[in-house]
Amino acid sequence: GILQHPDGTVLKQLQPPPRGPREQEFYNKVYDSDCCDSILLELREYLPKYFGVWSPPTAPNDTYLKLEDVTRKFNKPCIMDVKIGQKSYDPYASAEKIQQQVSKYPLMEEIGFLVLGMRVYHVSSDSYETQNQHYGRSLTKETVKDGISKFFHNGYCLRKDAIAASIQKIEKILEWFEGQKQLNFYASSLLFVYEGSCQATTVRLSDVTLAEKRGVPKGLLSGGDILEYNNNIHVINSTENGKIEASVGKGLSKFYAFHKKAYSKRHHSQLSLKVENLEKDNVWKSSTCITQEHLNGNVIPQLEKVFCHMPAEIKESANVEVRMIDFAHVFPSNTKDEGYIYGLKNLITVLQNILDN
C-alpha cells in the first residue's frame, strides 16, 4: 500500500531485492542533481517527483521511496492504474515466473496493456466506485473499450474532456519512447488522474433539495461556508513517540487508498458552492455553468451540460495527470522499447475510439 507522509508526499515501501534496489537506483539515476542526459531530464516530466528515501524513526531499517502525491491538487480524484507493455515479466524472469505472468492475462501480448484498477467519482451519489485487478483481467478484446470507458463515466455522461486530455498526455510519453534507446520498461504502469467534480463548480447534490425547500434567494451564494473535501489518501499522523499510523489501500491494487469524506456537521444541511474565478475566463462566460437560477430547477441537466458539452478549449485543458509509475523492472538497453510503444499506441487507439463513438 501507499502511505502518506505528514508533509504531503507519499511513501512507497521499498520492495525486497532485487526489485526495490533496482527501482531506487532508477529514481536516483533520473533525478541525479548532476544529470545532464537530455533523455533522462525529459523523462522527469512524466514521473512523480522523487524526494529520496525515508525511514520511520521507530523502524530505521524500513526504507520508503518518498514521492510526489500526484492526486494532491485534485478535489475529487478519479484514478486508474494501467500496466503497459506486451510483457509483464523482465528478460531475467525464470520460466516459472513467465508462465505465471502470462497465465494472469494471456491477452497482454496482443492488447499491450492491462487495467490494474480504477476508482471513479460519481457526482449523483457523491461516492466512489472501485474496480480491482480482477476487473481488468476479465476484459477481453471485445470489452476492453467499454471497460476503460467506465473510468471516464461520472454516472451522468462520458467525460470526453478528460479522455481528450489523457490522449494528449500519452502521446507526449509515446514521443519520448520513440526517441530513446537506453531504457526498457517491464511491468511498469501509467497512473491516470482526473478531476471528478465539475471544474467550474463543486456542488453537494444532496443539499440541492434542502436549498430549494428553503427558497434560497436568487443570486445569493452561501457566504464564507465553502464545502471542502479531503483528497483520496488518509494522512499519516506523527504521534509523540514517533510512530506512524498508516491507512493501507485495499481497493486499488498498487496505488492510492480510501476516499475520505471530510466535511463538518455544520455544512451538512447547507447548499455550498465553490466558484473559481470564472469571470476571468471568457470561454466560461459563454458556456453553461451552474448558477443559482439553475439550482431552483433540475440540477441534473445542468450538470450534464457542464460535464458533457464543455467548449473545446476547456476540454483540451481538462485537469488531468498521466504519470509513469512502478520501476522495479527497468533495464538498460540499446534498442527502442517496442513492447511499451506497442501498448501505448493500442491504448491511444482504444481511447480515441471511445472519444469518437
Short mmCIF file of C-alpha atoms in Angstrom, two decimals:
data_model
loop_
_atom_site.label_atom_id
_atom_site.label_comp_id
_atom_site.label_asym_id
_atom_site.label_seq_id
_atom_site.Cartn_x
_atom_site.Cartn_y
_atom_site.Cartn_z
CA GLY A 1 0.00 0.00 0.00
CA ILE A 2 0.93 3.65 -0.43
CA LEU A 3 1.21 5.75 2.72
CA GLN A 4 1.25 9.50 3.12
CA HIS A 5 3.91 11.48 4.94
CA PRO A 6 2.75 14.44 7.05
CA ASP A 7 4.43 16.79 4.55
CA GLY A 8 2.04 15.69 1.77
CA THR A 9 4.36 13.39 -0.13
CA VAL A 10 3.57 9.68 -0.49
CA LEU A 11 5.69 6.79 0.75
CA LYS A 12 6.17 3.60 -1.22
CA GLN A 13 7.89 0.87 0.77
CA LEU A 14 11.00 -0.48 -0.93
CA GLN A 15 10.36 -3.98 -2.27
CA PRO A 16 12.70 -6.89 -1.43
CA PRO A 17 15.85 -7.24 -3.58
CA PRO A 18 16.40 -7.09 -6.44
CA ARG A 19 13.21 -5.16 -7.25
CA GLY A 20 13.37 -2.49 -4.57
CA PRO A 21 17.04 -1.53 -5.02
CA ARG A 22 16.52 -1.53 -8.79
CA GLU A 23 13.62 0.93 -8.51
CA GLN A 24 15.59 3.12 -6.11
CA GLU A 25 18.56 3.09 -8.49
CA PHE A 26 16.26 4.12 -11.36
CA TYR A 27 14.91 7.13 -9.44
CA ASN A 28 18.41 8.08 -8.27
CA LYS A 29 19.68 8.00 -11.84
CA VAL A 30 16.83 10.05 -13.31
CA TYR A 31 16.84 12.63 -10.50
CA ASP A 32 20.61 12.88 -10.02
CA SER A 33 21.41 16.56 -9.45
CA ASP A 34 24.39 16.19 -11.82
CA CYS A 35 22.32 14.57 -14.57
CA CYS A 36 22.89 16.21 -17.95
CA ASP A 37 21.33 13.50 -20.14
CA SER A 38 18.56 15.21 -22.11
CA ILE A 39 16.61 11.92 -22.39
CA LEU A 40 16.50 11.47 -18.60
CA LEU A 41 15.85 15.16 -17.95
CA GLU A 42 12.78 15.00 -20.20
CA LEU A 43 11.67 11.75 -18.56
CA ARG A 44 11.25 13.63 -15.26
CA GLU A 45 8.20 15.36 -16.76
CA TYR A 46 6.36 12.04 -16.90
CA LEU A 47 7.22 10.68 -13.44
CA PRO A 48 6.16 11.61 -9.92
CA LYS A 49 8.79 13.90 -8.41
CA TYR A 50 11.30 11.98 -6.30
CA PHE A 51 12.47 13.20 -2.89
CA GLY A 52 14.89 10.44 -1.94
CA VAL A 53 14.27 7.75 0.66
CA TRP A 54 12.77 7.92 4.14
CA SER A 55 12.65 5.67 7.19
CA PRO A 56 10.36 5.97 10.22
CA PRO A 57 12.19 6.84 13.47
CA THR A 58 10.96 3.65 15.13
CA ALA A 59 12.00 1.37 12.25
CA PRO A 60 15.20 2.73 10.69
CA ASN A 61 15.66 -0.43 8.63
CA ASP A 62 12.35 0.08 6.81
CA THR A 63 13.01 2.13 3.70
CA TYR A 64 10.42 4.06 1.71
CA LEU A 65 10.66 5.93 -1.57
CA LYS A 66 9.43 9.48 -0.99
CA LEU A 67 7.38 10.58 -4.00
CA GLU A 68 5.08 13.35 -5.15
CA ASP A 69 1.40 12.78 -4.44
CA VAL A 70 0.02 13.17 -7.96
CA THR A 71 -3.55 13.35 -6.62
CA ARG A 72 -2.89 16.11 -4.11
CA LYS A 73 -4.18 19.00 -6.21
CA PHE A 74 -7.47 17.27 -7.01
CA ASN A 75 -10.73 17.77 -5.17
CA LYS A 76 -12.41 14.51 -6.26
CA PRO A 77 -9.60 12.50 -7.89
CA CYS A 78 -10.58 9.70 -10.27
CA ILE A 79 -7.67 7.26 -10.51
CA MET A 80 -6.76 4.42 -12.88
CA ASP A 81 -3.62 2.24 -12.93
CA VAL A 82 -2.81 0.66 -16.31
CA LYS A 83 0.15 -1.69 -16.78
CA ILE A 84 1.81 -1.03 -20.14
CA GLY A 85 3.72 -3.36 -22.48
CA GLN A 86 3.36 -6.70 -24.19
CA LYS A 87 5.27 -8.50 -21.45
CA SER A 88 4.73 -8.15 -17.71
CA TYR A 89 7.92 -10.09 -16.99
CA ASP A 90 11.50 -8.91 -17.49
CA PRO A 91 14.27 -10.56 -19.56
CA TYR A 92 15.72 -12.24 -16.46
CA ALA A 93 12.49 -13.89 -15.33
CA SER A 94 12.50 -17.64 -14.78
CA ALA A 95 10.38 -19.94 -16.91
CA GLU A 96 8.08 -20.37 -13.92
CA LYS A 97 7.71 -16.61 -13.49
CA ILE A 98 7.00 -16.14 -17.20
CA GLN A 99 4.29 -18.80 -17.12
CA GLN A 100 2.78 -17.26 -14.00
CA GLN A 101 2.61 -13.78 -15.55
CA VAL A 102 1.29 -14.95 -18.91
CA SER A 103 -1.45 -17.03 -17.27
CA LYS A 104 -2.67 -14.00 -15.31
CA TYR A 105 -3.62 -12.18 -18.50
CA PRO A 106 -2.90 -14.05 -21.75
CA LEU A 107 -4.14 -11.08 -23.83
CA MET A 108 -1.34 -8.82 -22.55
CA GLU A 109 0.86 -9.57 -25.56
CA GLU A 110 -1.93 -8.91 -28.03
CA ILE A 111 -3.50 -5.86 -26.34
CA GLY A 112 -0.33 -4.36 -24.87
CA PHE A 113 -1.83 -3.14 -21.60
CA LEU A 114 -3.78 -4.29 -18.56
CA VAL A 115 -6.11 -2.30 -16.29
CA LEU A 116 -4.92 -2.95 -12.73
CA GLY A 117 -7.64 -0.96 -11.00
CA MET A 118 -9.72 2.19 -11.03
CA ARG A 119 -11.60 4.48 -8.72
CA VAL A 120 -14.29 6.72 -10.23
CA TYR A 121 -16.20 9.53 -8.58
CA HIS A 122 -19.95 9.57 -9.30
CA VAL A 123 -21.44 13.02 -8.97
CA SER A 124 -25.01 11.84 -8.41
CA SER A 125 -24.25 9.83 -5.28
CA ASP A 126 -21.17 11.77 -4.10
CA SER A 127 -19.40 8.42 -3.84
CA TYR A 128 -16.66 6.39 -5.47
CA GLU A 129 -16.93 3.19 -7.48
CA THR A 130 -13.84 0.98 -7.22
CA GLN A 131 -12.69 -1.83 -9.51
CA ASN A 132 -9.70 -4.04 -8.70
CA GLN A 133 -7.31 -6.02 -10.88
CA HIS A 134 -9.79 -8.86 -11.31
CA TYR A 135 -11.99 -6.45 -13.24
CA GLY A 136 -9.13 -5.59 -15.60
CA ARG A 137 -8.21 -9.22 -16.15
CA SER A 138 -11.81 -10.03 -17.03
CA LEU A 139 -11.68 -7.65 -20.01
CA THR A 140 -11.44 -9.16 -23.50
CA LYS A 141 -10.59 -7.65 -26.88
CA GLU A 142 -14.31 -7.07 -27.37
CA THR A 143 -14.99 -5.49 -23.95
CA VAL A 144 -11.79 -3.58 -23.21
CA LYS A 145 -13.12 -0.38 -24.79
CA ASP A 146 -16.24 -0.41 -22.63
CA GLY A 147 -14.14 -1.44 -19.65
CA ILE A 148 -11.90 1.60 -19.92
CA SER A 149 -14.76 3.97 -20.79
CA LYS A 150 -16.19 3.12 -17.37
CA PHE A 151 -13.31 5.09 -15.84
CA PHE A 152 -14.38 8.24 -17.67
CA HIS A 153 -18.10 7.97 -16.88
CA ASN A 154 -19.29 10.06 -13.94
CA GLY A 155 -22.72 8.50 -13.56
CA TYR A 156 -24.36 11.02 -15.91
CA CYS A 157 -22.22 11.07 -19.01
CA LEU A 158 -18.85 10.39 -20.54
CA ARG A 159 -16.11 12.85 -19.58
CA LYS A 160 -14.81 13.41 -23.10
CA ASP A 161 -12.73 16.35 -21.91
CA ALA A 162 -10.72 14.03 -19.64
CA ILE A 163 -10.32 11.44 -22.41
CA ALA A 164 -9.02 14.04 -24.87
CA ALA A 165 -6.56 15.42 -22.34
CA SER A 166 -5.39 11.90 -21.43
CA ILE A 167 -4.70 11.09 -25.08
CA GLN A 168 -2.58 14.22 -25.44
CA LYS A 169 -0.50 13.30 -22.41
CA ILE A 170 0.02 9.69 -23.54
CA GLU A 171 1.14 10.97 -26.94
CA LYS A 172 3.86 13.02 -25.24
CA ILE A 173 5.08 9.92 -23.40
CA LEU A 174 4.97 7.99 -26.69
CA GLU A 175 7.15 10.67 -28.31
CA TRP A 176 9.71 10.19 -25.53
CA PHE A 177 9.77 6.41 -26.06
CA GLU A 178 10.11 6.82 -29.83
CA GLY A 179 13.19 8.96 -29.25
CA GLN A 180 15.13 6.88 -26.72
CA LYS A 181 17.06 3.60 -26.86
CA GLN A 182 18.68 3.42 -23.44
CA LEU A 183 15.93 2.02 -21.20
CA ASN A 184 13.36 -0.76 -21.45
CA PHE A 185 10.41 -0.89 -19.04
CA TYR A 186 8.64 -4.07 -17.92
CA ALA A 187 5.64 -4.36 -15.57
CA SER A 188 5.53 -0.57 -15.36
CA SER A 189 2.27 1.39 -15.26
CA LEU A 190 0.62 4.63 -16.23
CA LEU A 191 -1.28 6.37 -13.46
CA PHE A 192 -4.28 8.37 -14.72
CA VAL A 193 -5.86 11.03 -12.52
CA TYR A 194 -8.59 13.49 -13.46
CA GLU A 195 -10.87 15.82 -11.54
CA GLY A 196 -14.19 14.14 -10.85
CA SER A 197 -16.06 17.22 -9.72
CA CYS A 198 -17.05 19.96 -12.14
CA GLN A 199 -14.05 22.16 -12.82
CA ALA A 200 -16.17 25.27 -12.56
CA THR A 201 -18.26 24.49 -9.52
CA THR A 202 -18.34 22.00 -6.68
CA VAL A 203 -21.90 21.08 -5.73
CA ARG A 204 -23.28 18.91 -2.96
CA LEU A 205 -26.23 17.37 -4.78
CA SER A 206 -27.68 16.06 -1.54
CA ASP A 207 -28.15 19.66 -0.41
CA VAL A 208 -29.92 20.92 -3.52
CA THR A 209 -33.37 19.77 -2.43
CA LEU A 210 -32.84 21.29 1.00
CA ALA A 211 -31.84 24.57 -0.60
CA GLU A 212 -34.91 24.56 -2.81
CA LYS A 213 -37.21 23.93 0.15
CA ARG A 214 -35.64 26.84 1.96
CA GLY A 215 -36.13 29.10 -1.03
CA VAL A 216 -32.61 30.45 -1.27
CA PRO A 217 -32.88 33.89 -2.92
CA LYS A 218 -31.63 34.14 -6.47
CA GLY A 219 -28.06 35.30 -6.77
CA LEU A 220 -27.26 34.54 -3.15
CA LEU A 221 -24.41 32.14 -2.56
CA SER A 222 -23.76 30.76 0.89
CA GLY A 223 -21.20 33.24 2.24
CA GLY A 224 -17.86 32.00 3.74
CA ASP A 225 -19.04 28.43 4.20
CA ILE A 226 -17.33 26.65 1.34
CA LEU A 227 -17.63 22.90 1.29
CA GLU A 228 -14.17 21.40 1.33
CA TYR A 229 -13.39 17.75 0.62
CA ASN A 230 -10.23 15.93 1.51
CA ASN A 231 -8.50 14.00 -1.24
CA ASN A 232 -8.30 10.26 -1.61
CA ILE A 233 -5.47 9.44 0.78
CA HIS A 234 -5.67 9.06 4.53
CA VAL A 235 -2.99 11.18 6.12
CA ILE A 236 -0.40 9.58 8.36
CA ASN A 237 -0.27 11.30 11.72
CA SER A 238 3.03 11.66 13.54
CA THR A 239 2.37 10.75 17.15
CA GLU A 240 4.54 11.92 20.02
CA ASN A 241 6.55 8.73 20.23
CA GLY A 242 7.42 8.94 16.56
CA LYS A 243 5.22 6.08 15.46
CA ILE A 244 3.46 6.31 12.15
CA GLU A 245 -0.19 5.40 11.89
CA ALA A 246 -0.93 4.39 8.33
CA SER A 247 -4.01 3.60 6.29
CA VAL A 248 -3.28 0.99 3.67
CA GLY A 249 -5.28 1.00 0.44
CA LYS A 250 -7.48 -2.03 -0.25
CA GLY A 251 -9.32 -1.14 -3.42
CA LEU A 252 -6.67 -0.18 -5.98
CA SER A 253 -4.08 -2.86 -6.44
CA LYS A 254 -0.97 -0.72 -6.31
CA PHE A 255 -1.67 2.92 -5.89
CA TYR A 256 -3.61 5.14 -3.59
CA ALA A 257 -6.15 4.38 -0.94
CA PHE A 258 -9.51 5.16 0.58
CA HIS A 259 -11.52 8.23 -0.25
CA LYS A 260 -12.16 10.15 2.94
CA LYS A 261 -15.30 12.23 3.24
CA ALA A 262 -14.26 15.20 5.29
CA TYR A 263 -16.90 17.81 5.82
CA SER A 264 -18.08 19.19 9.15
CA LYS A 265 -21.60 18.77 10.53
CA ARG A 266 -22.30 22.47 10.14
CA HIS A 267 -22.10 22.03 6.35
CA HIS A 268 -24.45 19.07 6.29
CA SER A 269 -27.65 20.94 5.53
CA GLN A 270 -26.25 23.86 3.60
CA LEU A 271 -26.06 24.44 -0.10
CA SER A 272 -22.37 25.11 -0.66
CA LEU A 273 -20.84 26.21 -3.88
CA LYS A 274 -17.25 26.77 -4.81
CA VAL A 275 -16.93 29.08 -7.80
CA GLU A 276 -13.41 29.56 -9.08
CA ASN A 277 -12.67 32.82 -10.89
CA LEU A 278 -14.96 32.09 -13.79
CA GLU A 279 -15.21 35.74 -14.74
CA LYS A 280 -11.58 35.73 -15.82
CA ASP A 281 -12.28 33.15 -18.48
CA ASN A 282 -14.31 34.42 -21.43
CA VAL A 283 -14.81 30.87 -22.66
CA TRP A 284 -16.68 30.01 -19.50
CA LYS A 285 -18.82 33.13 -19.76
CA SER A 286 -20.37 31.71 -22.90
CA SER A 287 -20.65 28.14 -21.63
CA THR A 288 -23.34 26.62 -19.45
CA CYS A 289 -22.29 26.61 -15.80
CA ILE A 290 -24.43 26.02 -12.75
CA THR A 291 -25.83 29.27 -11.40
CA GLN A 292 -28.20 29.94 -8.55
CA GLU A 293 -31.08 30.22 -11.04
CA HIS A 294 -30.34 26.71 -12.32
CA LEU A 295 -30.41 25.30 -8.83
CA ASN A 296 -34.06 26.28 -8.45
CA GLY A 297 -34.83 23.92 -11.33
CA ASN A 298 -33.49 20.48 -12.07
CA VAL A 299 -29.76 20.47 -11.33
CA ILE A 300 -29.00 17.23 -13.17
CA PRO A 301 -29.49 18.54 -16.73
CA GLN A 302 -27.29 21.48 -15.83
CA LEU A 303 -24.56 19.16 -14.57
CA GLU A 304 -24.81 17.22 -17.80
CA LYS A 305 -24.26 20.42 -19.76
CA VAL A 306 -21.24 21.33 -17.70
CA PHE A 307 -19.67 17.88 -17.95
CA CYS A 308 -20.67 16.80 -21.44
CA HIS A 309 -20.87 19.95 -23.50
CA MET A 310 -17.90 21.98 -22.40
CA PRO A 311 -16.26 24.10 -25.11
CA ALA A 312 -13.29 22.57 -26.93
CA GLU A 313 -10.91 25.00 -25.25
CA ILE A 314 -11.93 23.67 -21.85
CA LYS A 315 -11.77 20.03 -22.94
CA GLU A 316 -8.17 20.46 -24.06
CA SER A 317 -7.13 21.90 -20.74
CA ALA A 318 -9.01 19.45 -18.51
CA ASN A 319 -7.45 18.86 -15.11
CA VAL A 320 -5.73 15.55 -15.90
CA GLU A 321 -2.44 13.89 -14.95
CA VAL A 322 -0.86 10.87 -16.63
CA ARG A 323 2.37 9.71 -14.96
CA MET A 324 4.59 6.67 -15.32
CA ILE A 325 4.95 4.63 -12.11
CA ASP A 326 6.43 1.31 -10.88
CA PHE A 327 10.04 0.87 -11.96
CA ALA A 328 11.18 -2.36 -10.32
CA HIS A 329 11.83 -3.86 -13.77
CA VAL A 330 13.65 -1.17 -15.77
CA PHE A 331 16.78 -2.29 -17.61
CA PRO A 332 19.49 -0.68 -19.77
CA SER A 333 19.02 -1.24 -23.49
CA ASN A 334 20.35 -0.24 -26.90
CA THR A 335 17.05 -0.63 -28.74
CA LYS A 336 13.64 1.03 -28.65
CA ASP A 337 11.20 -0.37 -26.10
CA GLU A 338 8.88 -1.81 -28.76
CA GLY A 339 6.65 -3.62 -26.24
CA TYR A 340 5.91 -0.42 -24.31
CA ILE A 341 5.45 1.56 -27.53
CA TYR A 342 3.00 -1.08 -28.81
CA GLY A 343 0.99 -0.82 -25.59
CA LEU A 344 0.88 2.99 -25.68
CA LYS A 345 -0.30 3.03 -29.29
CA ASN A 346 -3.01 0.47 -28.60
CA LEU A 347 -4.19 2.37 -25.53
CA ILE A 348 -4.35 5.61 -27.53
CA THR A 349 -6.39 3.80 -30.22
CA VAL A 350 -8.87 2.50 -27.64
CA LEU A 351 -9.24 5.93 -26.02
CA GLN A 352 -9.67 7.57 -29.43
CA ASN A 353 -12.40 5.05 -30.32
CA ILE A 354 -14.20 5.85 -27.04
CA LEU A 355 -13.96 9.56 -27.87
CA ASP A 356 -15.11 9.18 -31.48
CA ASN A 357 -18.05 6.92 -30.68
#
